[in-house]
Amino acid sequence: MQINNVKGTHDIIGEEANGFAYIENLLKQISELFAYNEVRPPVIEHSELFVRSVGEASDVVRKEMYTFNDKANRSITLRPEFTAGIIRLLVQNKTLLTNELPYKAYYCGPVFRYERPQLGRYRQFNQFGVEAVGFDSPEIDVEVIALAYTMLQSLNLEKVVLKINTLGDEQSRTAYKEALKKYFEPYLSDMCDDCQSRYDLNPLRILDCKVPTDRDLVKDAPRMKDFLSEKAQSRFEYVLALLDSLEIPYQVDDTLVRGLDYYSETVFEFHYISKGGNNYGAIGAGGHYDKLVKELDGPDVAGVGFSFGIERLFSVLKDDDLLRYILNDYLDYYVMPLGLAAREMALTVATELRLAGFRTDLCFEEAKLNSMFKRAERKMAKFAVIIGEDEINRREVIIKNLETKQQKTVALDKLVETINSDLGEYCEDCSCE
Ligand code: HAM
């Protein structure tokens, strides 16, 4: 029997592989512009890391972790998210959190959650994210949101909706949790099993319940905004004012609580509904955390970060036909050797062009000139480089512009120089900047 991929996983090939590479590279470049450094934590961590950080009350820890005992009987988990591993890494490598703060890290790679597979929901998926750790300030919350927003703008995802809320400080959350418990107590026996345990572990999680009868109860539940301390309220107002000054549009959503337990103060999600009406849920999300670093035995410092789901970014780009702007499926040069003897020179020419930064391919098969031109067209080449017997003897090549059909002969030892000066002339004539 044929062996297929595991349910909830997917092979990333062809257009999707190109799209992922493009998205990841772009997000890396923008992170570098914002002075973030790449970090690569391992895929496996001690299970306790996620229990202590993501939280016992979260669905991720309660139901979705891929956990197993290794041969030495240690409980190991495939990371269900990055943030906990990044904080573990920073705490373990002590100097990182004693130098200039915040430490700004970005990361990218696969994560694993045993969820029910559906549109945009996988069991192995890829995240790209950042964490700015070691410093507590509303400005950093906003800088991190601005970074995420810049990334989405650079991907042309203009219809994105930023939803934002505050979970307040500890004092606000303690008061709010008490109010929620009081409100849900009379209904508890009719609520789903999950909510009954959420009630004890973290009643905030009840607000995220998807069971329709529980959702009806949630509609009339007390709201966080009525329990915010003055300090938490003014911090949030300042965050919103900073977003206004950066002209980043947002919607305050006071039902937004996030599914992981480590958050405090600012939380946010980016939502996107494609032109065709497909709702992929959040394409990225994050927030501020006060206690996570200390909880993992590090210094008493705060952090803030977000992660995008790469699968979801790719899906919305594809759905809204935005991929054609980013997938450069074309060639600058297609090198066409006529006959065996020309192939050696073709390899030299292709190598020179590639080293000069031109996307180049060459024909290795014995083929007629016409069929090579057809191949060049299929590969969307801008120029053909033709090498026949005469060209070998004269150490020259013919370069043909496949759009204008104009061609010229160029000496081999002046190839890149001539191309670059032609490009320069072209740019002086045209109106590009
Ligand atoms: P999260 O909301 O659990 O947050 O996941 C972040 C993003 O990962 C989601 O917005 C979504 O795009 C994507 N995602 C989540 N689950 C799936 C899935 N099953 N299939 C495909 N994509 C999925 C975190 O993971 C936090 N660590 C974010 C963060 C960083 N908070 C602070 N720093």
Tab-separated table of C-alpha atoms and ligand atoms in Angstrom:
chain	number	residue	atom	x	y	z
A	1	MET	CA	0.000	0.000	0.000
A	2	GLN	CA	1.266	3.475	-0.890
A	3	ILE	CA	2.370	5.552	2.085
A	4	ASN	CA	0.935	9.072	2.061
A	5	ASN	CA	1.704	12.125	4.176
A	6	VAL	CA	0.418	12.273	7.761
A	7	LYS	CA	-3.054	13.845	8.159
A	8	GLY	CA	-2.836	17.592	8.759
A	9	THR	CA	0.599	17.915	7.135
A	10	HIS	CA	1.275	19.008	3.562
A	11	ASP	CA	4.098	18.916	1.037
A	12	ILE	CA	5.273	22.365	0.033
A	13	ILE	CA	6.169	22.203	-3.636
A	14	GLY	CA	6.144	24.252	-6.854
A	15	GLU	CA	4.425	27.615	-6.623
A	16	GLU	CA	3.858	27.174	-2.885
A	17	ALA	CA	7.567	26.489	-2.230
A	18	ASN	CA	8.520	29.588	-4.262
A	19	GLY	CA	5.874	31.634	-2.455
A	20	PHE	CA	7.040	30.484	0.999
A	21	ALA	CA	10.665	31.302	0.132
A	22	TYR	CA	9.649	34.752	-1.093
A	23	ILE	CA	7.500	35.500	1.968
A	24	GLU	CA	10.132	34.280	4.427
A	25	ASN	CA	12.932	36.228	2.741
A	26	LEU	CA	10.901	39.412	2.654
A	27	LEU	CA	9.929	39.085	6.336
A	28	LYS	CA	13.577	38.407	7.242
A	29	GLN	CA	14.768	41.495	5.356
A	30	ILE	CA	12.165	43.706	7.050
A	31	SER	CA	13.063	42.262	10.482
A	32	GLU	CA	16.715	43.107	9.784
A	33	LEU	CA	15.682	46.681	8.907
A	34	PHE	CA	14.052	46.916	12.338
A	35	ALA	CA	17.351	45.650	13.885
A	36	TYR	CA	16.197	42.135	14.840
A	37	ASN	CA	18.616	39.168	14.928
A	38	GLU	CA	17.770	35.694	13.727
A	39	VAL	CA	17.586	32.889	16.318
A	40	ARG	CA	16.955	29.191	15.638
A	41	PRO	CA	15.783	27.228	18.673
A	42	PRO	CA	15.401	23.444	18.382
A	43	VAL	CA	12.105	21.862	17.318
A	44	ILE	CA	11.976	19.680	20.452
A	45	GLU	CA	11.832	21.064	23.993
A	46	HIS	CA	11.088	19.675	27.442
A	47	SER	CA	7.272	19.422	27.723
A	48	GLU	CA	7.337	21.343	30.998
A	49	LEU	CA	8.445	24.469	29.094
A	50	PHE	CA	5.061	24.754	27.388
A	51	VAL	CA	3.039	23.748	30.458
A	52	ARG	CA	4.690	26.569	32.407
A	53	SER	CA	4.492	29.200	29.672
A	54	VAL	CA	1.637	28.584	27.250
A	55	GLY	CA	-0.386	27.463	30.282
A	56	GLU	CA	-2.275	24.443	31.562
A	57	ALA	CA	-5.592	26.098	30.744
A	58	SER	CA	-4.792	26.654	27.067
A	59	ASP	CA	-6.168	24.301	24.402
A	60	VAL	CA	-2.642	24.026	23.027
A	61	VAL	CA	-1.317	22.398	26.213
A	62	ARG	CA	-4.487	20.532	27.148
A	63	LYS	CA	-5.155	18.870	23.809
A	64	GLU	CA	-2.836	19.803	20.988
A	65	MET	CA	0.760	18.994	21.884
A	66	TYR	CA	2.757	16.258	20.179
A	67	THR	CA	4.356	14.860	23.326
A	68	PHE	CA	6.355	11.658	23.712
A	69	ASN	CA	8.855	10.095	26.064
A	70	ASP	CA	12.354	9.750	24.646
A	71	LYS	CA	14.498	6.675	25.234
A	72	ALA	CA	15.679	8.093	28.582
A	73	ASN	CA	12.030	8.548	29.580
A	74	ARG	CA	12.097	12.365	29.392
A	75	SER	CA	8.867	14.026	28.316
A	76	ILE	CA	9.610	15.833	25.064
A	77	THR	CA	7.266	18.031	22.969
A	78	LEU	CA	7.460	19.185	19.354
A	79	ARG	CA	7.168	22.972	19.731
A	80	PRO	CA	3.522	24.094	19.360
A	81	GLU	CA	4.725	27.727	19.093
A	82	PHE	CA	8.021	29.634	19.257
A	83	THR	CA	7.697	32.212	22.037
A	84	ALA	CA	8.334	29.813	24.946
A	85	GLY	CA	11.427	28.363	23.221
A	86	ILE	CA	12.789	31.839	22.459
A	87	ILE	CA	12.437	32.913	26.093
A	88	ARG	CA	14.037	29.642	27.235
A	89	LEU	CA	16.913	30.329	24.842
A	90	LEU	CA	17.358	33.893	26.122
A	91	VAL	CA	17.240	32.855	29.782
A	92	GLN	CA	19.671	30.004	29.192
A	93	ASN	CA	22.158	32.181	27.269
A	94	LYS	CA	22.355	34.673	30.126
A	95	THR	CA	24.408	37.385	28.451
A	96	LEU	CA	21.670	38.022	25.892
A	97	LEU	CA	19.411	39.526	28.554
A	98	THR	CA	22.118	41.524	30.299
A	99	ASN	CA	23.320	43.484	27.278
A	100	GLU	CA	21.410	46.364	25.788
A	101	LEU	CA	17.693	45.651	26.035
A	102	PRO	CA	15.331	44.758	24.506
A	103	TYR	CA	16.909	41.767	22.822
A	104	LYS	CA	15.205	41.614	19.433
A	105	ALA	CA	14.902	38.163	17.899
A	106	TYR	CA	13.202	36.869	14.783
A	107	TYR	CA	12.549	33.240	13.904
A	108	CYS	CA	10.994	31.046	11.273
A	109	GLY	CA	10.173	27.359	11.030
A	110	PRO	CA	7.666	24.559	11.533
A	111	VAL	CA	5.415	24.203	14.590
A	112	PHE	CA	3.108	21.332	15.521
A	113	ARG	CA	-0.403	21.289	16.957
A	114	TYR	CA	-2.794	18.359	16.997
A	115	GLU	CA	-5.787	20.365	15.759
A	116	ARG	CA	-8.707	19.352	13.528
A	117	PRO	CA	-7.419	19.991	9.991
A	118	GLN	CA	-9.564	22.440	7.989
A	119	LEU	CA	-9.140	25.471	5.705
A	120	GLY	CA	-5.912	27.177	6.815
A	121	ARG	CA	-5.487	24.843	9.796
A	122	TYR	CA	-2.738	22.231	9.748
A	123	ARG	CA	-1.058	19.962	12.284
A	124	GLN	CA	2.373	20.945	11.018
A	125	PHE	CA	2.515	24.552	9.863
A	126	ASN	CA	5.133	27.296	9.619
A	127	GLN	CA	5.446	30.459	11.630
A	128	PHE	CA	7.517	33.586	11.178
A	129	GLY	CA	7.691	35.787	14.229
A	130	VAL	CA	9.596	38.209	16.390
A	131	GLU	CA	10.097	38.812	20.135
A	132	ALA	CA	11.476	41.998	21.723
A	133	VAL	CA	12.447	40.965	25.240
A	134	GLY	CA	13.787	42.707	28.325
A	135	PHE	CA	12.121	46.078	28.399
A	136	ASP	CA	8.611	47.168	29.302
A	137	SER	CA	7.285	50.070	27.296
A	138	PRO	CA	4.145	50.812	25.285
A	139	GLU	CA	6.411	52.189	22.536
A	140	ILE	CA	7.923	48.739	21.995
A	141	ASP	CA	4.441	47.186	21.785
A	142	VAL	CA	3.697	49.687	19.021
A	143	GLU	CA	7.049	49.231	17.267
A	144	VAL	CA	6.356	45.484	17.109
A	145	ILE	CA	2.848	46.083	15.712
A	146	ALA	CA	4.335	48.553	13.204
A	147	LEU	CA	6.834	45.880	12.136
A	148	ALA	CA	4.028	43.363	11.531
A	149	TYR	CA	2.001	46.004	9.708
A	150	THR	CA	4.976	46.940	7.484
A	151	MET	CA	5.390	43.263	6.584
A	152	LEU	CA	1.734	42.951	5.570
A	153	GLN	CA	1.897	46.173	3.556
A	154	SER	CA	5.017	44.896	1.785
A	155	LEU	CA	3.062	41.789	0.811
A	156	ASN	CA	0.317	44.078	-0.617
A	157	LEU	CA	-2.195	42.752	1.935
A	158	GLU	CA	-3.999	46.041	2.213
A	159	LYS	CA	-7.382	44.761	3.363
A	160	VAL	CA	-5.915	43.466	6.597
A	161	VAL	CA	-7.771	44.298	9.824
A	162	LEU	CA	-5.763	44.842	13.013
A	163	LYS	CA	-7.829	43.902	16.068
A	164	ILE	CA	-6.425	45.087	19.363
A	165	ASN	CA	-7.339	44.825	23.035
A	166	THR	CA	-5.763	45.063	26.456
A	167	LEU	CA	-5.773	42.330	29.080
A	168	GLY	CA	-4.621	44.920	31.619
A	169	ASP	CA	-2.087	44.462	34.393
A	170	GLU	CA	-2.226	41.734	37.036
A	171	GLN	CA	-4.502	43.759	39.299
A	172	SER	CA	-7.001	44.307	36.459
A	173	ARG	CA	-6.958	40.651	35.430
A	174	THR	CA	-7.454	39.354	38.982
A	175	ALA	CA	-10.516	41.569	39.376
A	176	TYR	CA	-11.830	40.562	35.947
A	177	LYS	CA	-11.331	36.831	36.531
A	178	GLU	CA	-13.266	37.079	39.794
A	179	ALA	CA	-16.114	38.876	38.017
A	180	LEU	CA	-16.160	36.231	35.273
A	181	LYS	CA	-16.283	33.406	37.818
A	182	LYS	CA	-19.160	35.057	39.603
A	183	TYR	CA	-21.024	35.526	36.313
A	184	PHE	CA	-20.495	31.957	34.980
A	185	GLU	CA	-21.003	30.127	38.315
A	186	PRO	CA	-24.815	29.667	38.057
A	187	TYR	CA	-24.502	28.217	34.508
A	188	LEU	CA	-21.440	26.075	35.134
A	189	SER	CA	-23.134	22.658	35.211
A	190	ASP	CA	-24.689	23.311	31.755
A	191	MET	CA	-21.434	24.444	30.174
A	192	CYS	CA	-19.097	22.224	28.113
A	193	ASP	CA	-16.504	20.062	29.878
A	194	ASP	CA	-13.694	22.277	28.597
A	195	CYS	CA	-15.263	25.409	30.089
A	196	GLN	CA	-15.791	23.628	33.411
A	197	SER	CA	-12.046	23.095	33.698
A	198	ARG	CA	-11.287	26.556	32.236
A	199	TYR	CA	-13.448	27.975	35.056
A	200	ASP	CA	-10.896	26.763	37.617
A	201	LEU	CA	-7.698	27.067	35.603
A	202	ASN	CA	-8.262	30.385	33.806
A	203	PRO	CA	-11.826	31.728	33.336
A	204	LEU	CA	-10.563	34.131	30.612
A	205	ARG	CA	-10.306	31.079	28.345
A	206	ILE	CA	-14.129	30.630	28.521
A	207	LEU	CA	-14.442	33.775	26.377
A	208	ASP	CA	-12.768	31.842	23.537
A	209	CYS	CA	-15.191	28.864	23.673
A	210	LYS	CA	-16.662	27.861	20.284
A	211	VAL	CA	-19.652	25.854	21.658
A	212	PRO	CA	-22.807	27.805	20.587
A	213	THR	CA	-24.628	27.655	23.957
A	214	ASP	CA	-21.512	28.808	25.809
A	215	ARG	CA	-20.975	31.552	23.234
A	216	ASP	CA	-24.481	32.856	23.988
A	217	LEU	CA	-23.529	33.109	27.660
A	218	VAL	CA	-20.291	34.886	26.767
A	219	LYS	CA	-22.228	37.649	24.971
A	220	ASP	CA	-23.525	39.044	28.270
A	221	ALA	CA	-20.400	38.322	30.338
A	222	PRO	CA	-18.600	41.222	32.059
A	223	ARG	CA	-16.111	43.110	29.852
A	224	MET	CA	-12.415	43.569	30.563
A	225	LYS	CA	-12.606	47.302	29.944
A	226	ASP	CA	-14.774	47.745	33.068
A	227	PHE	CA	-12.081	46.173	35.273
A	228	LEU	CA	-8.981	47.953	34.041
A	229	SER	CA	-6.850	49.725	36.610
A	230	GLU	CA	-6.221	53.403	35.859
A	231	LYS	CA	-2.607	52.575	34.953
A	232	ALA	CA	-3.593	49.812	32.528
A	233	GLN	CA	-6.281	52.024	30.973
A	234	SER	CA	-3.892	54.900	30.329
A	235	ARG	CA	-1.192	52.538	28.993
A	236	PHE	CA	-3.692	51.182	26.466
A	237	GLU	CA	-4.864	54.668	25.481
A	238	TYR	CA	-1.242	55.633	24.879
A	239	VAL	CA	-0.695	52.539	22.682
A	240	LEU	CA	-3.738	53.542	20.593
A	241	ALA	CA	-2.507	57.144	20.345
A	242	LEU	CA	0.880	55.923	19.089
A	243	LEU	CA	-0.853	53.752	16.467
A	244	ASP	CA	-2.844	56.824	15.397
A	245	SER	CA	0.334	58.849	15.039
A	246	LEU	CA	1.851	56.114	12.832
A	247	GLU	CA	-1.429	56.048	10.853
A	248	ILE	CA	-1.888	52.337	11.495
A	249	PRO	CA	-5.629	51.605	11.351
A	250	TYR	CA	-7.081	49.288	14.044
A	251	GLN	CA	-10.321	48.073	15.593
A	252	VAL	CA	-10.527	47.807	19.373
A	253	ASP	CA	-12.109	44.413	20.093
A	254	ASP	CA	-12.826	43.967	23.782
A	255	THR	CA	-13.624	40.251	23.322
A	256	LEU	CA	-10.083	39.496	22.123
A	257	VAL	CA	-8.321	37.431	24.815
A	258	ARG	CA	-5.898	35.179	22.794
A	259	GLY	CA	-5.543	31.439	23.281
A	260	LEU	CA	-2.215	31.319	25.131
A	261	ASP	CA	-1.953	32.131	28.818
A	262	TYR	CA	1.182	34.279	28.988
A	263	TYR	CA	-0.244	37.595	27.771
A	264	SER	CA	-0.869	40.802	29.708
A	265	GLU	CA	-1.641	44.383	28.577
A	266	THR	CA	-1.614	44.744	24.742
A	267	VAL	CA	-2.887	41.819	22.628
A	268	PHE	CA	-3.589	41.920	18.898
A	269	GLU	CA	-4.519	39.837	15.859
A	270	PHE	CA	-4.409	40.502	12.114
A	271	HIS	CA	-7.482	39.251	10.254
A	272	TYR	CA	-8.060	39.003	6.546
A	273	ILE	CA	-11.083	37.933	4.533
A	274	SER	CA	-10.190	37.276	0.892
A	275	LYS	CA	-12.107	38.867	-2.003
A	276	GLY	CA	-13.872	35.514	-2.471
A	277	GLY	CA	-15.084	35.716	1.156
A	278	ASN	CA	-12.798	32.987	2.536
A	279	ASN	CA	-12.071	33.634	6.178
A	280	TYR	CA	-8.738	32.120	7.247
A	281	GLY	CA	-9.065	33.429	10.804
A	282	ALA	CA	-6.048	35.283	12.119
A	283	ILE	CA	-3.101	35.406	9.714
A	284	GLY	CA	-0.900	36.586	12.561
A	285	ALA	CA	-1.190	37.458	16.221
A	286	GLY	CA	0.743	38.425	19.286
A	287	GLY	CA	0.976	40.550	22.355
A	288	HIS	CA	2.840	41.717	25.414
A	289	TYR	CA	3.879	39.479	28.311
A	290	ASP	CA	4.929	40.620	31.802
A	291	LYS	CA	5.587	37.418	33.694
A	292	LEU	CA	6.715	34.900	31.096
A	293	VAL	CA	10.463	35.525	31.417
A	294	LYS	CA	10.356	35.333	35.224
A	295	GLU	CA	8.090	32.272	35.031
A	296	LEU	CA	10.868	30.552	33.076
A	297	ASP	CA	13.450	31.483	35.758
A	298	GLY	CA	14.762	34.555	33.958
A	299	PRO	CA	14.936	38.161	35.170
A	300	ASP	CA	11.739	40.058	35.968
A	301	VAL	CA	11.426	41.709	32.549
A	302	ALA	CA	8.642	42.016	30.003
A	303	GLY	CA	8.510	41.199	26.309
A	304	VAL	CA	6.295	41.541	23.270
A	305	GLY	CA	6.081	39.679	19.981
A	306	PHE	CA	3.935	38.220	17.243
A	307	SER	CA	3.887	35.294	14.832
A	308	PHE	CA	2.458	34.988	11.338
A	309	GLY	CA	1.214	31.693	9.934
A	310	ILE	CA	3.100	31.343	6.624
A	311	GLU	CA	0.473	28.946	5.203
A	312	ARG	CA	-2.215	31.524	5.877
A	313	LEU	CA	-0.194	34.382	4.383
A	314	PHE	CA	0.379	32.302	1.263
A	315	SER	CA	-3.312	31.283	1.013
A	316	VAL	CA	-4.634	34.834	1.211
A	317	LEU	CA	-2.051	36.046	-1.318
A	318	LYS	CA	-3.110	33.272	-3.680
A	319	ASP	CA	-6.817	33.777	-3.086
A	320	ASP	CA	-6.593	37.488	-3.854
A	321	ASP	CA	-4.368	36.938	-6.886
A	322	LEU	CA	-1.490	38.865	-5.306
A	323	LEU	CA	1.088	36.147	-5.940
A	324	ARG	CA	1.853	37.258	-9.485
A	325	TYR	CA	3.403	40.389	-7.993
A	326	ILE	CA	5.865	38.341	-6.017
A	327	LEU	CA	6.610	35.136	-7.891
A	328	ASN	CA	9.323	36.016	-10.360
A	329	ASP	CA	8.868	33.059	-12.624
A	330	TYR	CA	10.962	34.488	-15.459
A	331	LEU	CA	14.527	34.362	-16.781
A	332	ASP	CA	16.810	37.266	-17.615
A	333	TYR	CA	18.867	35.153	-20.044
A	334	TYR	CA	18.392	31.806	-21.774
A	335	VAL	CA	21.682	30.585	-23.232
A	336	MET	CA	21.290	28.547	-26.438
A	337	PRO	CA	24.392	26.630	-27.641
A	338	LEU	CA	24.177	25.333	-31.218
A	339	GLY	CA	25.975	22.004	-31.284
A	340	LEU	CA	28.153	20.122	-28.832
A	341	ALA	CA	31.184	22.384	-29.210
A	342	ALA	CA	29.208	25.451	-28.095
A	343	ARG	CA	28.114	23.901	-24.800
A	344	GLU	CA	31.386	24.516	-22.996
A	345	MET	CA	31.248	28.202	-23.891
A	346	ALA	CA	27.541	28.252	-22.924
A	347	LEU	CA	28.456	27.086	-19.414
A	348	THR	CA	31.067	29.852	-19.092
A	349	VAL	CA	28.591	32.465	-20.336
A	350	ALA	CA	25.815	31.257	-17.981
A	351	THR	CA	28.190	31.312	-15.019
A	352	GLU	CA	29.327	34.868	-15.806
A	353	LEU	CA	25.736	36.083	-16.136
A	354	ARG	CA	24.679	34.401	-12.893
A	355	LEU	CA	27.637	35.872	-10.994
A	356	ALA	CA	26.630	39.284	-12.334
A	357	GLY	CA	23.185	38.773	-10.755
A	358	PHE	CA	21.110	37.743	-13.784
A	359	ARG	CA	18.671	34.849	-13.497
A	360	THR	CA	19.975	32.557	-16.205
A	361	ASP	CA	19.313	29.075	-17.558
A	362	LEU	CA	20.778	27.196	-20.492
A	363	CYS	CA	19.769	24.485	-22.887
A	364	PHE	CA	21.750	21.277	-22.357
A	365	GLU	CA	19.940	19.250	-24.995
A	366	GLU	CA	20.814	18.971	-28.668
A	367	ALA	CA	17.977	21.030	-30.172
A	368	LYS	CA	17.198	23.151	-33.224
A	369	LEU	CA	17.335	26.928	-32.865
A	370	ASN	CA	13.542	27.236	-33.285
A	371	SER	CA	12.773	24.774	-30.548
A	372	MET	CA	15.260	26.570	-28.264
A	373	PHE	CA	13.443	29.861	-28.898
A	374	LYS	CA	10.173	28.141	-27.946
A	375	ARG	CA	11.763	26.956	-24.703
A	376	ALA	CA	13.018	30.489	-24.001
A	377	GLU	CA	9.455	31.748	-24.464
A	378	ARG	CA	8.015	29.097	-22.112
A	379	LYS	CA	10.608	30.051	-19.510
A	380	MET	CA	9.625	33.717	-19.941
A	381	ALA	CA	13.193	34.735	-20.789
A	382	LYS	CA	13.826	38.391	-21.572
A	383	PHE	CA	16.955	37.704	-23.667
A	384	ALA	CA	18.358	34.773	-25.603
A	385	VAL	CA	22.135	34.296	-25.851
A	386	ILE	CA	23.006	32.402	-29.027
A	387	ILE	CA	26.336	30.630	-29.488
A	388	GLY	CA	27.083	28.948	-32.844
A	389	GLU	CA	30.279	27.858	-34.558
A	390	ASP	CA	31.127	31.379	-35.807
A	391	GLU	CA	30.637	32.809	-32.343
A	392	ILE	CA	32.988	30.193	-30.841
A	393	ASN	CA	35.672	31.059	-33.358
A	394	ARG	CA	35.301	34.800	-32.815
A	395	ARG	CA	34.848	34.503	-29.024
A	396	GLU	CA	31.524	36.355	-29.314
A	397	VAL	CA	27.873	35.760	-28.486
A	398	ILE	CA	24.632	37.030	-30.034
A	399	ILE	CA	22.211	38.586	-27.586
A	400	LYS	CA	18.606	38.815	-28.756
A	401	ASN	CA	15.964	40.854	-26.966
A	402	LEU	CA	12.977	38.505	-27.125
A	403	GLU	CA	10.470	41.309	-26.793
A	404	THR	CA	11.782	43.802	-29.392
A	405	LYS	CA	13.450	41.021	-31.465
A	406	GLN	CA	16.545	43.265	-31.816
A	407	GLN	CA	19.886	41.519	-31.560
A	408	LYS	CA	23.525	42.441	-31.254
A	409	THR	CA	26.879	40.713	-31.191
A	410	VAL	CA	28.973	41.103	-28.064
A	411	ALA	CA	32.579	40.103	-27.397
A	412	LEU	CA	32.798	37.413	-24.738
A	413	ASP	CA	35.332	39.311	-22.622
A	414	LYS	CA	33.050	42.404	-22.642
A	415	LEU	CA	29.802	40.548	-21.975
A	416	VAL	CA	28.794	41.759	-18.513
A	417	GLU	CA	30.264	45.208	-19.110
A	418	THR	CA	28.185	45.630	-22.307
A	419	ILE	CA	25.016	44.310	-20.711
A	420	ASN	CA	25.383	46.658	-17.751
A	421	SER	CA	26.039	49.680	-19.943
A	422	ASP	CA	23.032	48.762	-22.149
A	423	LEU	CA	20.930	48.556	-19.012
A	424	GLY	CA	22.242	51.955	-17.928
A	425	GLU	CA	21.305	53.505	-21.283
A	426	TYR	CA	17.911	51.846	-21.146
A	427	CYS	CA	17.305	53.318	-17.711
A	428	GLU	CA	18.285	56.815	-18.840
A	429	ASP	CA	15.697	56.600	-21.615
A	430	CYS	CA	12.849	55.095	-19.677
A	431	SER	CA	10.901	56.799	-16.913
A	432	CYS	CA	11.717	54.313	-14.122
A	433	GLU	CA	13.295	55.734	-10.973
B	1	HAM	P1	-0.997	31.916	17.724
B	1	HAM	O1	-2.150	32.837	17.601
B	1	HAM	O2	-1.260	30.625	18.431
B	1	HAM	O3	0.140	32.729	18.464
B	1	HAM	O4	-0.404	31.581	16.300
B	1	HAM	C1	0.077	32.607	15.443
B	1	HAM	C2	-0.393	32.383	14.027
B	1	HAM	O5	-0.063	31.050	13.590
B	1	HAM	C3	-1.907	32.453	13.842
B	1	HAM	O6	-2.340	33.785	13.741
B	1	HAM	C4	-2.091	31.680	12.546
B	1	HAM	O7	-1.826	32.512	11.431
B	1	HAM	C5	-1.017	30.619	12.630
B	1	HAM	N1	-1.613	29.331	13.042
B	1	HAM	C6	-1.990	28.973	14.283
B	1	HAM	N2	-2.472	27.714	14.276
B	1	HAM	C7	-2.389	27.262	12.997
B	1	HAM	C8	-2.703	26.034	12.333
B	1	HAM	N3	-3.167	24.978	13.002
B	1	HAM	N4	-2.495	25.929	11.001
B	1	HAM	C9	-1.972	26.980	10.305
B	1	HAM	N5	-1.634	28.160	10.882
B	1	HAM	C10	-1.846	28.305	12.205
B	1	HAM	C11	1.365	32.202	18.761
B	1	HAM	O8	1.802	31.159	18.347
B	1	HAM	C12	2.181	33.129	19.617
B	1	HAM	N6	3.462	32.478	19.922
B	1	HAM	C13	2.383	34.467	18.936
B	1	HAM	C14	3.226	35.388	19.749
B	1	HAM	C15	4.536	35.656	19.559
B	1	HAM	N7	2.841	36.045	20.830
B	1	HAM	C16	3.861	36.736	21.309
B	1	HAM	N8	4.897	36.488	20.566
